[in-house]
Structures are given as structure tokens and as C-alpha cells.
Amino acid sequence: MRHCRCRSVLLCLVLAGMFVAVTPAQDTSPERHVNSQRLHAALVSLSEYGRNPDGGVTRLGYSETDLAAREYVIGLMKGAGLSVRIDPAGNIFGHRDGSERLPVILFGSHIDSVLHGGNYDGDVGSLGAIEVIRALNESSTRTRHPLEVVIWTNEEGNHFGVGTLGSGIAAGLIGPEIISRKDDTGVTFADWLRRYGQDPAKLSDARIPQGRLAASLELHIEQGPYLYEKKVPIGVVQGIVAVGRWNCIVSGSANHAGTTPMNRRHSALLAASKDVLAVRDVVLSETGTQVGNVGFMKVEPGAPNVIPGRAEFPVELRDLDDARVVRMWEHVEERFRQIDKEEGVDTRCESTDDVKSARATPAIQAAIREAAESAGLASVDLPSFAGQDSQNIANIAPMGMIFVPSKDGISHSPREYSAPEDIANGAEVLYRAVLLLDRRLNP
Ligand SMILES: [Zn+2]
């Protein structure tokens, strides 16, 4: 979908609803630099590694399947003339020299998946980055800045239970204590690093110092429904949302479910059920794109003839605005106190996770927006509600992300799908954004 379906800015704004701005497409059909068929063929080849019979892939970070897929991707990088280096965390970097002594413009994504994941999350940005290098080679385009394609390791964190692991180590957010962590089979992270040809004792050498990167860009599928539903081909990511998580325990009193009159019951499950509804009410009480979830509930003692004495559940709240997450939690707690009184129970919650939002750098957002416009593609600003490697890199470098539509907003599923044309659009915008930043940064 090269042209915006909504030709007037006003209509775009109405369609886009909550988003800040929509940049309309131009009516010209500018030339394309990236090769859509070649990029698609690479995605199909990568999908063979860890392919599941029911579609999609299982390609966990730090696994034999991941190792094989990495060899394939390293082969593509070398074929594109990149000099390949692997850091002590297993992150892969493919380097292309610049014409000046300047910091690196970095772009890429990850190729690991969740259990029973799809073929687009991470793969699109990884292979899209290599396609950008191939396109630059074909047009004999030199850049002032050195360019590096990066493949971050274990973004999904389904192995070792830590998400965005490779980029977290590179950004200095995860320290060397991680090497003794064991997976479900008792194998340590250090063991897996050795299998990846790395020396675990040198893990801290993976840290990227401030100033080494001029900019970091990541092309990624949206994993949500907005671009697909609004029929806008390019998302300019405003930032990665803050995530607050709390674990709550409701203490009531277990008692005989037959002999206890209704007015003398203190059911922990009944109160917790009202709590779940209260979370949704609080999230919906403000306009905006904030979200909240209660993901599970453990109830004790768990018998049909016993009034539940204890219920435990997590609350998760996400928004681009850190202050809104704090404010929503305050309101949730207020409601919980009220429900405690109504049901005669006691609810205690403690914070288990407090991830601050990571804002994309305005100059990089502007370059992505302009790159889309120059390619004749409409774009819209939106947050990433999913965690990303780029949120770690925002701590050490100016950062930006490009989103392309996910069919029906489905991700982390074999049904995940992005159309080849949409993927090529994203890679073209990445190509143009890299060149814009190469001209603008460090003048
Ligand atoms: Zn991803």
C-alpha cells in the first residue's frame, strides 16, 4: 500500500484517532532502492530454521536452532560485504566502513522467537537491515558514518527468563552475575555462551560505550492492530511504553461453603474478581492508549465446597507516559481498599517490575517521517506497547524505530503475518532514514 488511503490531513487525523499526527503521502511514485523479492526470499529461507508443523517457528535464543539460523544470517552478512564480529554476549555485528572517522549508525533487530512464534517478529528488521546494505552496495553508495547491522541475541527471553538479554548486556543494564543463571534443564548461561564460541568471563566486554553509536534504528512489525486497521504503511515509533507490574494477595477467610450464611462470608476470590474489574475500569476512565491486564489468578484452597481464603494475581499497566502508569496504579489501589471494606478482606500488593518508558529521539523520529514521505508513504506516530531491544539501546545512543503493519494485529503466533509489500516499504524507509541521518549527524 504505497499511497495513503486518506488523502486529506484532517481525514487522516480522524481515522488515526489517538495518534499525534499523520503525514500524508505524496502522489508521486518515487524510485525504490531495496529489492522486495530478495528480501522476501531471505525471510522464507530463515523461516526454515525451527519451522513448526503447524506453521511459524520455535527458535529460542541460545539454542541449536538459533545457532543454525545465525550461521545462515552471518552468511548473508558476509555475502553483503560486511565484516562480522560476535560480542561476548553472542550479539552479531556486521560492519561496513564509512568515509570519515565518525561513530557508527547501527540498525537491525533479532532472529530468536517465542515458543510457537511467527516468521516476522525480529526477522523483518534483521533481514531488512541486511537488504539495506545490499541496496547501498548496488548503488555504490558510500556513507560518512560506518554502518553496522546488528542481530541482538535472545530478545524474547523465553530461554533463561530474561527478555532483551543480548541488548541489555550491550547497554550495561544486565551485569556479569547473569552468567550463573540456569535454564529449566539446569544448563547455565555461561555454558550456552561457550557453545556460542564466547568466553563468559569476558561478558562485560560486550558493553557498548556511550559515544560509540551515532544512532540506532530498528525496523519491526507493529505486533498490534493500529497500522493494519488504519491502512497506514509506516509507523514512526514515539517510544517504548513504561510497564508497571504488581503482585497482589487477597486474604479472606476460608470457611464451609454450605453452612456459612451469605452475609458472613469473606471470599478472597469474590474480592479479587471485583479487583480485576476495577483494573479495567481505571484503565478505561481516561482517554488514551494505555492498557492494563490481570494475567492469572491462583486461588486457595480451591474446592467447590470451601469459600476461598486466599487469592493471588498480578496487575500489569502500560503507557508511554510514566506518570500515567503511576497515577493509574494509585487509582487501582484506592479501588482495592474500597473493595476490601465491602468484602471484609485484606489486599496487599507489591511492585515486581517498574520499567520506565524509553523515548525515541525526536531527530530520528523526524528523519523516519521524512524518509517515509520521500518514499511516497503515509506515516503515523505511535508508541510500541511491546518491549524491544531498542528500549535498552536508548540508554546509550539516540534511538528510533520504524513499524510496519501486522495483519489483524496478531503476533507471537504462527498466524503472525506482514505482507511482502509492507515489509519492503519498511526496509525502504530504513534505507532512506539511514542516509538522511548520515548526512545530518556530526556535520
Ligand atoms: Zn521482536
CSV table of C-alpha atoms and ligand atoms in Angstrom, one decimal:
chain,number,residue,atom,x,y,z
A,1,MET,CA,0.0,0.0,0.0
A,2,ARG,CA,2.2,2.7,-1.3
A,3,HIS,CA,-0.4,5.6,-1.1
A,4,CYS,CA,-2.3,6.7,1.9
A,5,ARG,CA,-6.0,5.8,1.5
A,6,CYS,CA,-6.9,9.1,3.3
A,7,ARG,CA,-5.8,12.0,1.1
A,8,SER,CA,-6.6,14.8,3.5
A,9,VAL,CA,-4.7,15.5,6.7
A,10,LEU,CA,-8.0,16.1,8.5
A,11,LEU,CA,-9.4,12.7,7.5
A,12,CYS,CA,-6.2,11.0,8.4
A,13,LEU,CA,-6.4,12.6,11.8
A,14,VAL,CA,-9.9,11.4,12.3
A,15,LEU,CA,-9.1,7.9,11.2
A,16,ALA,CA,-5.9,7.8,13.2
A,17,GLY,CA,-7.8,8.8,16.3
A,18,MET,CA,-5.5,8.9,19.2
A,19,PHE,CA,-2.3,9.4,17.3
A,20,VAL,CA,-0.4,12.7,17.3
A,21,ALA,CA,-0.1,13.3,13.6
A,22,VAL,CA,-0.4,11.7,10.2
A,23,THR,CA,1.9,12.7,7.4
A,24,PRO,CA,0.1,12.3,4.1
A,25,ALA,CA,1.7,10.5,1.2
A,26,GLN,CA,2.9,12.3,-1.9
A,27,ASP,CA,1.2,11.4,-5.1
A,28,THR,CA,4.4,10.7,-6.9
A,29,SER,CA,5.8,7.1,-7.1
A,30,PRO,CA,9.5,7.6,-6.1
A,31,GLU,CA,12.1,5.1,-7.1
A,32,ARG,CA,12.8,2.1,-4.8
A,33,HIS,CA,16.2,1.1,-3.6
A,34,VAL,CA,15.5,-2.1,-1.7
A,35,ASN,CA,14.7,-5.3,-3.6
A,36,SER,CA,11.4,-6.7,-2.3
A,37,GLN,CA,11.7,-10.1,-3.8
A,38,ARG,CA,15.2,-10.7,-2.5
A,39,LEU,CA,14.1,-9.6,1.0
A,40,HIS,CA,11.1,-11.9,0.8
A,41,ALA,CA,13.2,-14.8,-0.3
A,42,ALA,CA,15.6,-14.3,2.7
A,43,LEU,CA,12.6,-14.3,5.0
A,44,VAL,CA,11.3,-17.6,3.5
A,45,SER,CA,14.8,-19.2,3.9
A,46,LEU,CA,15.1,-18.0,7.5
A,47,SER,CA,11.7,-19.4,8.3
A,48,GLU,CA,13.1,-23.0,7.7
A,49,TYR,CA,15.1,-22.7,10.9
A,50,GLY,CA,12.9,-24.0,13.7
A,51,ARG,CA,9.8,-24.4,11.5
A,52,ASN,CA,6.8,-25.9,13.3
A,53,PRO,CA,4.5,-28.4,11.5
A,54,ASP,CA,1.5,-26.1,12.3
A,55,GLY,CA,3.3,-23.1,10.9
A,56,GLY,CA,5.6,-20.4,12.3
A,57,VAL,CA,8.8,-21.2,14.2
A,58,THR,CA,10.2,-22.1,17.6
A,59,ARG,CA,13.7,-20.6,17.6
A,60,LEU,CA,14.6,-19.7,21.2
A,61,GLY,CA,17.6,-17.6,21.9
A,62,TYR,CA,20.7,-19.7,22.9
A,63,SER,CA,19.5,-23.0,21.2
A,64,GLU,CA,20.9,-25.2,18.5
A,65,THR,CA,18.1,-24.0,16.1
A,66,ASP,CA,19.2,-20.4,16.8
A,67,LEU,CA,22.8,-21.3,16.2
A,68,ALA,CA,21.9,-22.7,12.8
A,69,ALA,CA,19.8,-19.7,11.9
A,70,ARG,CA,22.6,-17.4,13.0
A,71,GLU,CA,25.0,-19.2,10.6
A,72,TYR,CA,22.6,-18.5,7.8
A,73,VAL,CA,22.3,-14.8,8.7
A,74,ILE,CA,26.1,-14.5,9.1
A,75,GLY,CA,26.4,-15.9,5.6
A,76,LEU,CA,24.1,-13.2,4.2
A,77,MET,CA,26.0,-10.5,6.1
A,78,LYS,CA,29.4,-11.7,4.6
A,79,GLY,CA,27.8,-12.0,1.2
A,80,ALA,CA,26.8,-8.3,1.5
A,81,GLY,CA,30.5,-7.5,2.2
A,82,LEU,CA,30.1,-6.9,5.9
A,83,SER,CA,32.9,-7.8,8.3
A,84,VAL,CA,31.3,-9.9,11.0
A,85,ARG,CA,32.1,-9.8,14.7
A,86,ILE,CA,30.3,-11.5,17.6
A,87,ASP,CA,30.4,-9.9,21.0
A,88,PRO,CA,30.8,-11.9,24.3
A,89,ALA,CA,27.0,-12.0,24.8
A,90,GLY,CA,26.5,-13.5,21.3
A,91,ASN,CA,25.2,-10.4,19.6
A,92,ILE,CA,26.2,-10.3,15.9
A,93,PHE,CA,27.6,-7.1,14.3
A,94,GLY,CA,28.2,-6.7,10.6
A,95,HIS,CA,30.4,-3.7,9.9
A,96,ARG,CA,30.7,-1.5,6.8
A,97,ASP,CA,33.3,1.2,6.7
A,98,GLY,CA,32.4,4.9,6.4
A,99,SER,CA,34.4,7.5,4.6
A,100,GLU,CA,35.1,9.6,7.8
A,101,ARG,CA,36.1,8.7,11.4
A,102,LEU,CA,32.7,9.0,13.0
A,103,PRO,CA,30.6,7.0,15.4
A,104,VAL,CA,28.5,4.1,14.0
A,105,ILE,CA,25.0,4.2,12.7
A,106,LEU,CA,23.6,0.9,13.9
A,107,PHE,CA,20.4,-0.9,12.7
A,108,GLY,CA,19.0,-4.4,13.0
A,109,SER,CA,16.8,-6.5,15.2
A,110,HIS,CA,16.6,-10.1,16.5
A,111,ILE,CA,16.1,-13.5,15.0
A,112,ASP,CA,15.0,-15.5,18.0
A,113,SER,CA,11.4,-16.3,18.6
A,114,VAL,CA,9.0,-17.2,21.3
A,115,LEU,CA,7.7,-20.8,21.7
A,116,HIS,CA,5.4,-21.3,18.7
A,117,GLY,CA,6.1,-17.9,17.3
A,118,GLY,CA,5.8,-16.4,13.9
A,119,ASN,CA,8.1,-15.6,11.0
A,120,TYR,CA,8.1,-11.8,11.2
A,121,ASP,CA,8.8,-10.6,14.7
A,122,GLY,CA,12.5,-9.7,14.6
A,123,ASP,CA,13.2,-11.4,11.3
A,124,VAL,CA,11.8,-8.4,9.3
A,125,GLY,CA,14.1,-5.9,10.9
A,126,SER,CA,17.1,-8.2,10.8
A,127,LEU,CA,16.8,-9.2,7.2
A,128,GLY,CA,15.5,-5.7,6.3
A,129,ALA,CA,18.8,-4.3,7.6
A,130,ILE,CA,20.9,-6.6,5.5
A,131,GLU,CA,18.8,-5.7,2.5
A,132,VAL,CA,19.6,-2.0,3.1
A,133,ILE,CA,23.3,-2.9,2.9
A,134,ARG,CA,22.8,-4.9,-0.3
A,135,ALA,CA,20.9,-1.9,-1.8
A,136,LEU,CA,23.6,0.5,-0.8
A,137,ASN,CA,26.2,-1.8,-2.4
A,138,GLU,CA,24.3,-2.0,-5.6
A,139,SER,CA,24.0,1.8,-5.9
A,140,SER,CA,27.7,2.1,-4.8
A,141,THR,CA,26.6,4.5,-2.1
A,142,ARG,CA,29.3,5.3,0.5
A,143,THR,CA,28.3,6.8,3.8
A,144,ARG,CA,30.2,9.1,6.0
A,145,HIS,CA,29.5,7.1,9.1
A,146,PRO,CA,30.4,3.5,9.5
A,147,LEU,CA,27.3,1.3,9.3
A,148,GLU,CA,26.6,-1.8,11.4
A,149,VAL,CA,23.9,-4.4,11.1
A,150,VAL,CA,23.1,-5.9,14.5
A,151,ILE,CA,21.4,-9.1,15.4
A,152,TRP,CA,20.6,-9.0,19.1
A,153,THR,CA,20.5,-12.3,21.0
A,154,ASN,CA,17.6,-13.7,23.0
A,155,GLU,CA,15.2,-10.7,22.6
A,156,GLU,CA,12.2,-12.8,23.6
A,157,GLY,CA,13.8,-14.2,26.7
A,158,ASN,CA,11.9,-17.5,26.6
A,159,HIS,CA,15.2,-19.1,27.4
A,160,PHE,CA,16.7,-18.0,30.8
A,161,GLY,CA,13.5,-15.9,31.5
A,162,VAL,CA,15.2,-12.5,30.8
A,163,GLY,CA,13.8,-10.6,27.8
A,164,THR,CA,16.0,-8.4,25.6
A,165,LEU,CA,19.0,-10.2,27.1
A,166,GLY,CA,21.7,-9.5,24.5
A,167,SER,CA,20.9,-5.8,24.1
A,168,GLY,CA,20.5,-5.5,27.9
A,169,ILE,CA,24.1,-6.7,28.3
A,170,ALA,CA,25.3,-4.4,25.5
A,171,ALA,CA,23.6,-1.4,27.1
A,172,GLY,CA,25.2,-2.2,30.5
A,173,LEU,CA,21.8,-2.9,32.1
A,174,ILE,CA,22.5,-6.6,32.8
A,175,GLY,CA,25.7,-7.4,34.7
A,176,PRO,CA,28.0,-10.4,34.7
A,177,GLU,CA,26.0,-12.1,37.5
A,178,ILE,CA,23.7,-13.3,34.7
A,179,ILE,CA,26.3,-16.0,33.7
A,180,SER,CA,25.4,-18.3,36.6
A,181,ARG,CA,21.7,-18.3,35.8
A,182,LYS,CA,20.4,-21.8,35.0
A,183,ASP,CA,17.7,-22.7,32.5
A,184,ASP,CA,14.9,-25.3,33.1
A,185,THR,CA,17.3,-28.1,32.2
A,186,GLY,CA,20.0,-26.9,34.7
A,187,VAL,CA,22.3,-25.6,32.0
A,188,THR,CA,23.9,-22.2,32.8
A,189,PHE,CA,24.0,-19.1,30.7
A,190,ALA,CA,27.8,-19.5,30.8
A,191,ASP,CA,27.5,-22.9,29.2
A,192,TRP,CA,25.5,-21.5,26.4
A,193,LEU,CA,27.9,-18.7,25.8
A,194,ARG,CA,30.7,-21.2,25.4
A,195,ARG,CA,28.6,-23.1,22.9
A,196,TYR,CA,28.2,-19.8,21.0
A,197,GLY,CA,32.1,-19.7,21.0
A,198,GLN,CA,32.3,-17.0,23.7
A,199,ASP,CA,34.2,-16.6,26.9
A,200,PRO,CA,31.7,-15.9,29.7
A,201,ALA,CA,34.5,-14.2,31.8
A,202,LYS,CA,34.6,-11.5,29.1
A,203,LEU,CA,30.9,-10.8,29.2
A,204,SER,CA,31.3,-7.2,30.3
A,205,ASP,CA,33.4,-6.5,27.1
A,206,ALA,CA,30.0,-6.7,25.3
A,207,ARG,CA,29.1,-3.3,26.8
A,208,ILE,CA,28.9,-0.6,24.2
A,209,PRO,CA,30.4,2.7,25.5
A,210,GLN,CA,28.5,5.9,25.2
A,211,GLY,CA,29.5,7.8,22.1
A,212,ARG,CA,30.3,4.7,20.0
A,213,LEU,CA,26.9,4.9,18.3
A,214,ALA,CA,25.7,8.0,16.4
A,215,ALA,CA,22.2,6.5,16.1
A,216,SER,CA,20.4,3.2,16.5
A,217,LEU,CA,17.4,2.3,14.2
A,218,GLU,CA,15.2,-0.8,14.3
A,219,LEU,CA,12.6,-1.9,11.7
A,220,HIS,CA,10.0,-4.1,13.3
A,221,ILE,CA,6.4,-5.3,12.8
A,222,GLU,CA,3.9,-3.4,14.9
A,223,GLN,CA,2.5,-6.5,16.6
A,224,GLY,CA,-0.7,-4.6,17.2
A,225,PRO,CA,-3.7,-3.6,15.0
A,226,TYR,CA,-3.4,0.1,14.5
A,227,LEU,CA,-1.4,0.4,11.2
A,228,TYR,CA,-3.3,-2.5,9.7
A,229,GLU,CA,-6.7,-1.2,10.6
A,230,LYS,CA,-5.9,2.4,9.7
A,231,LYS,CA,-4.2,1.3,6.5
A,232,VAL,CA,-1.1,3.4,7.2
A,233,PRO,CA,2.0,1.7,5.9
A,234,ILE,CA,4.6,3.2,8.2
A,235,GLY,CA,4.6,3.8,12.0
A,236,VAL,CA,7.0,6.3,13.5
A,237,VAL,CA,7.6,4.9,17.0
A,238,GLN,CA,7.4,7.6,19.7
A,239,GLY,CA,8.9,5.3,22.3
A,240,ILE,CA,8.5,2.0,24.1
A,241,VAL,CA,5.9,2.1,26.8
A,242,ALA,CA,6.6,2.0,30.5
A,243,VAL,CA,5.5,-1.3,32.2
A,244,GLY,CA,4.5,-1.5,35.8
A,245,ARG,CA,3.8,-4.8,37.4
A,246,TRP,CA,2.5,-5.6,40.9
A,247,ASN,CA,1.7,-8.9,42.7
A,248,CYS,CA,-1.4,-8.8,44.8
A,249,ILE,CA,-2.5,-11.2,47.6
A,250,VAL,CA,-6.1,-11.0,48.9
A,251,SER,CA,-6.5,-12.6,52.3
A,252,GLY,CA,-10.1,-13.5,53.2
A,253,SER,CA,-11.2,-16.4,55.4
A,254,ALA,CA,-11.8,-20.0,54.2
A,255,ASN,CA,-15.0,-21.5,55.6
A,256,HIS,CA,-17.7,-24.0,54.9
A,257,ALA,CA,-19.5,-23.0,51.7
A,258,GLY,CA,-22.7,-24.6,52.9
A,259,THR,CA,-23.0,-23.6,56.5
A,260,THR,CA,-21.7,-20.0,56.3
A,261,PRO,CA,-24.6,-17.5,55.7
A,262,MET,CA,-24.1,-15.3,52.7
A,263,ASN,CA,-23.7,-12.2,54.9
A,264,ARG,CA,-20.8,-13.7,56.9
A,265,ARG,CA,-18.5,-14.6,54.0
A,266,HIS,CA,-15.1,-13.1,53.3
A,267,SER,CA,-14.3,-14.7,50.0
A,268,ALA,CA,-10.9,-13.7,48.7
A,269,LEU,CA,-11.9,-14.8,45.2
A,270,LEU,CA,-15.0,-12.6,45.1
A,271,ALA,CA,-13.0,-9.6,46.2
A,272,ALA,CA,-10.2,-10.4,43.7
A,273,SER,CA,-12.8,-10.7,40.9
A,274,LYS,CA,-14.1,-7.2,41.8
A,275,ASP,CA,-10.4,-6.1,41.8
A,276,VAL,CA,-10.0,-7.4,38.2
A,277,LEU,CA,-13.0,-5.4,37.0
A,278,ALA,CA,-11.6,-2.3,38.9
A,279,VAL,CA,-8.3,-2.5,37.0
A,280,ARG,CA,-10.2,-2.4,33.7
A,281,ASP,CA,-12.4,0.5,34.9
A,282,VAL,CA,-9.4,2.6,36.0
A,283,VAL,CA,-7.6,2.0,32.7
A,284,LEU,CA,-10.7,3.0,30.7
A,285,SER,CA,-11.5,6.0,32.9
A,286,GLU,CA,-9.0,8.2,30.9
A,287,THR,CA,-8.9,8.8,27.2
A,288,GLY,CA,-5.6,7.5,25.6
A,289,THR,CA,-4.0,4.2,24.5
A,290,GLN,CA,-3.0,3.0,28.0
A,291,VAL,CA,-3.6,-0.7,28.7
A,292,GLY,CA,-3.9,-2.9,31.8
A,293,ASN,CA,-4.1,-6.6,32.4
A,294,VAL,CA,-4.6,-9.2,35.1
A,295,GLY,CA,-2.9,-12.3,33.6
A,296,PHE,CA,-3.8,-15.1,36.0
A,297,MET,CA,-5.2,-15.9,39.4
A,298,LYS,CA,-4.2,-18.5,42.0
A,299,VAL,CA,-7.0,-19.4,44.4
A,300,GLU,CA,-6.7,-21.4,47.7
A,301,PRO,CA,-7.7,-23.8,49.0
A,302,GLY,CA,-9.6,-24.5,45.7
A,303,ALA,CA,-12.5,-26.7,46.5
A,304,PRO,CA,-16.2,-26.5,45.4
A,305,ASN,CA,-17.4,-26.6,49.0
A,306,VAL,CA,-14.9,-24.1,50.5
A,307,ILE,CA,-15.1,-20.3,50.5
A,308,PRO,CA,-11.7,-19.2,49.1
A,309,GLY,CA,-9.4,-17.8,51.8
A,310,ARG,CA,-6.6,-16.6,49.6
A,311,ALA,CA,-6.3,-15.2,46.0
A,312,GLU,CA,-3.1,-14.1,44.3
A,313,PHE,CA,-2.9,-12.2,41.0
A,314,PRO,CA,-0.6,-9.9,39.1
A,315,VAL,CA,-1.6,-6.4,37.8
A,316,GLU,CA,0.2,-5.0,34.7
A,317,LEU,CA,-0.2,-1.4,33.5
A,318,ARG,CA,1.4,0.1,30.3
A,319,ASP,CA,1.6,3.6,28.8
A,320,LEU,CA,4.2,5.8,27.1
A,321,ASP,CA,3.7,8.3,29.9
A,322,ASP,CA,5.5,7.1,33.1
A,323,ALA,CA,3.4,9.5,35.2
A,324,ARG,CA,0.1,8.0,33.9
A,325,VAL,CA,1.2,4.5,35.0
A,326,VAL,CA,1.9,5.8,38.5
A,327,ARG,CA,-1.4,7.6,38.5
A,328,MET,CA,-3.4,4.6,37.3
A,329,TRP,CA,-1.8,2.4,40.0
A,330,GLU,CA,-2.8,4.9,42.7
A,331,HIS,CA,-6.4,4.8,41.5
A,332,VAL,CA,-6.3,1.0,41.3
A,333,GLU,CA,-5.1,0.8,44.9
A,334,GLU,CA,-7.8,3.2,46.0
A,335,ARG,CA,-10.4,0.9,44.5
A,336,PHE,CA,-8.8,-2.1,46.0
A,337,ARG,CA,-9.1,-0.5,49.5
A,338,GLN,CA,-12.8,0.2,48.9
A,339,ILE,CA,-13.4,-3.4,47.7
A,340,ASP,CA,-11.6,-4.7,50.8
A,341,LYS,CA,-14.1,-2.8,53.0
A,342,GLU,CA,-17.1,-4.1,51.0
A,343,GLU,CA,-15.9,-7.7,51.2
A,344,GLY,CA,-14.2,-7.8,54.6
A,345,VAL,CA,-10.8,-8.9,53.2
A,346,ASP,CA,-7.3,-7.5,53.2
A,347,THR,CA,-5.4,-6.9,50.0
A,348,ARG,CA,-1.6,-6.3,49.8
A,349,CYS,CA,0.3,-5.6,46.6
A,350,GLU,CA,3.9,-5.2,46.0
A,351,SER,CA,5.8,-3.9,43.0
A,352,THR,CA,7.5,-6.6,41.0
A,353,ASP,CA,8.6,-4.7,37.9
A,354,ASP,CA,9.0,-1.0,37.1
A,355,VAL,CA,10.2,-0.5,33.5
A,356,LYS,CA,10.3,3.2,32.6
A,357,SER,CA,9.3,4.3,29.1
A,358,ALA,CA,12.1,4.7,26.5
A,359,ARG,CA,11.5,7.7,24.3
A,360,ALA,CA,12.7,7.7,20.7
A,361,THR,CA,15.0,10.6,19.8
A,362,PRO,CA,13.0,13.4,18.1
A,363,ALA,CA,15.6,14.0,15.4
A,364,ILE,CA,15.5,10.3,14.5
A,365,GLN,CA,11.7,10.3,14.5
A,366,ALA,CA,11.8,13.3,12.2
A,367,ALA,CA,14.2,11.5,9.8
A,368,ILE,CA,12.0,8.4,9.7
A,369,ARG,CA,8.9,10.6,9.0
A,370,GLU,CA,10.8,12.4,6.2
A,371,ALA,CA,12.1,9.2,4.8
A,372,ALA,CA,8.5,7.8,4.6
A,373,GLU,CA,7.3,11.0,2.9
A,374,SER,CA,10.1,10.9,0.4
A,375,ALA,CA,9.2,7.3,-0.5
A,376,GLY,CA,5.6,8.4,-1.0
A,377,LEU,CA,4.4,6.5,2.1
A,378,ALA,CA,2.0,7.8,4.7
A,379,SER,CA,3.1,7.5,8.3
A,380,VAL,CA,1.7,7.9,11.8
A,381,ASP,CA,3.3,8.4,15.2
A,382,LEU,CA,2.5,5.6,17.7
A,383,PRO,CA,4.1,4.0,20.8
A,384,SER,CA,5.4,0.5,21.0
A,385,PHE,CA,3.4,-1.4,23.5
A,386,ALA,CA,5.7,-4.4,23.2
A,387,GLY,CA,9.2,-4.5,24.8
A,388,GLN,CA,12.0,-4.0,22.3
A,389,ASP,CA,15.8,-4.2,22.2
A,390,SER,CA,15.7,-0.5,21.2
A,391,GLN,CA,14.5,0.4,24.7
A,392,ASN,CA,17.8,-0.8,26.1
A,393,ILE,CA,19.9,0.9,23.4
A,394,ALA,CA,18.0,4.2,24.1
A,395,ASN,CA,20.3,4.3,27.3
A,396,ILE,CA,23.5,4.5,25.2
A,397,ALA,CA,22.5,6.1,21.9
A,398,PRO,CA,19.9,8.2,20.1
A,399,MET,CA,17.2,5.7,19.1
A,400,GLY,CA,14.3,5.3,16.6
A,401,MET,CA,12.1,2.6,15.4
A,402,ILE,CA,10.0,2.0,12.2
A,403,PHE,CA,6.9,-0.1,12.4
A,404,VAL,CA,5.1,-1.9,9.5
A,405,PRO,CA,1.6,-3.4,9.7
A,406,SER,CA,0.8,-6.7,11.3
A,407,LYS,CA,-2.2,-8.4,9.8
A,408,ASP,CA,-5.1,-8.3,12.3
A,409,GLY,CA,-2.6,-7.1,14.9
A,410,ILE,CA,-1.6,-10.8,15.6
A,411,SER,CA,1.9,-11.5,16.9
A,412,HIS,CA,3.8,-14.2,18.9
A,413,SER,CA,1.7,-16.7,17.0
A,414,PRO,CA,2.1,-18.8,13.8
A,415,ARG,CA,-0.7,-16.6,12.4
A,416,GLU,CA,1.6,-13.6,12.5
A,417,TYR,CA,1.8,-12.0,9.0
A,418,SER,CA,3.0,-8.9,7.3
A,419,ALA,CA,2.6,-8.5,3.5
A,420,PRO,CA,5.8,-8.5,1.4
A,421,GLU,CA,5.0,-5.1,0.1
A,422,ASP,CA,4.6,-3.7,3.6
A,423,ILE,CA,7.9,-5.2,4.7
A,424,ALA,CA,9.6,-3.7,1.6
A,425,ASN,CA,8.1,-0.3,2.4
A,426,GLY,CA,9.7,-0.5,5.9
A,427,ALA,CA,13.1,-1.5,4.5
A,428,GLU,CA,12.9,1.4,2.0
A,429,VAL,CA,12.2,3.8,4.8
A,430,LEU,CA,15.1,2.4,6.8
A,431,TYR,CA,17.4,2.8,3.8
A,432,ARG,CA,16.3,6.4,3.4
A,433,ALA,CA,16.4,7.2,7.1
A,434,VAL,CA,20.0,5.9,7.4
A,435,LEU,CA,21.1,8.1,4.5
A,436,LEU,CA,19.3,11.2,5.9
A,437,LEU,CA,20.9,10.6,9.3
A,438,ASP,CA,24.3,10.0,7.7
A,439,ARG,CA,24.1,13.5,6.1
A,440,ARG,CA,22.7,15.2,9.2
A,441,LEU,CA,24.5,13.8,12.2
A,442,ASN,CA,28.0,15.0,13.1
A,443,PRO,CA,28.1,17.8,10.3
B,1,ZN,ZN,10.6,-8.5,18.3
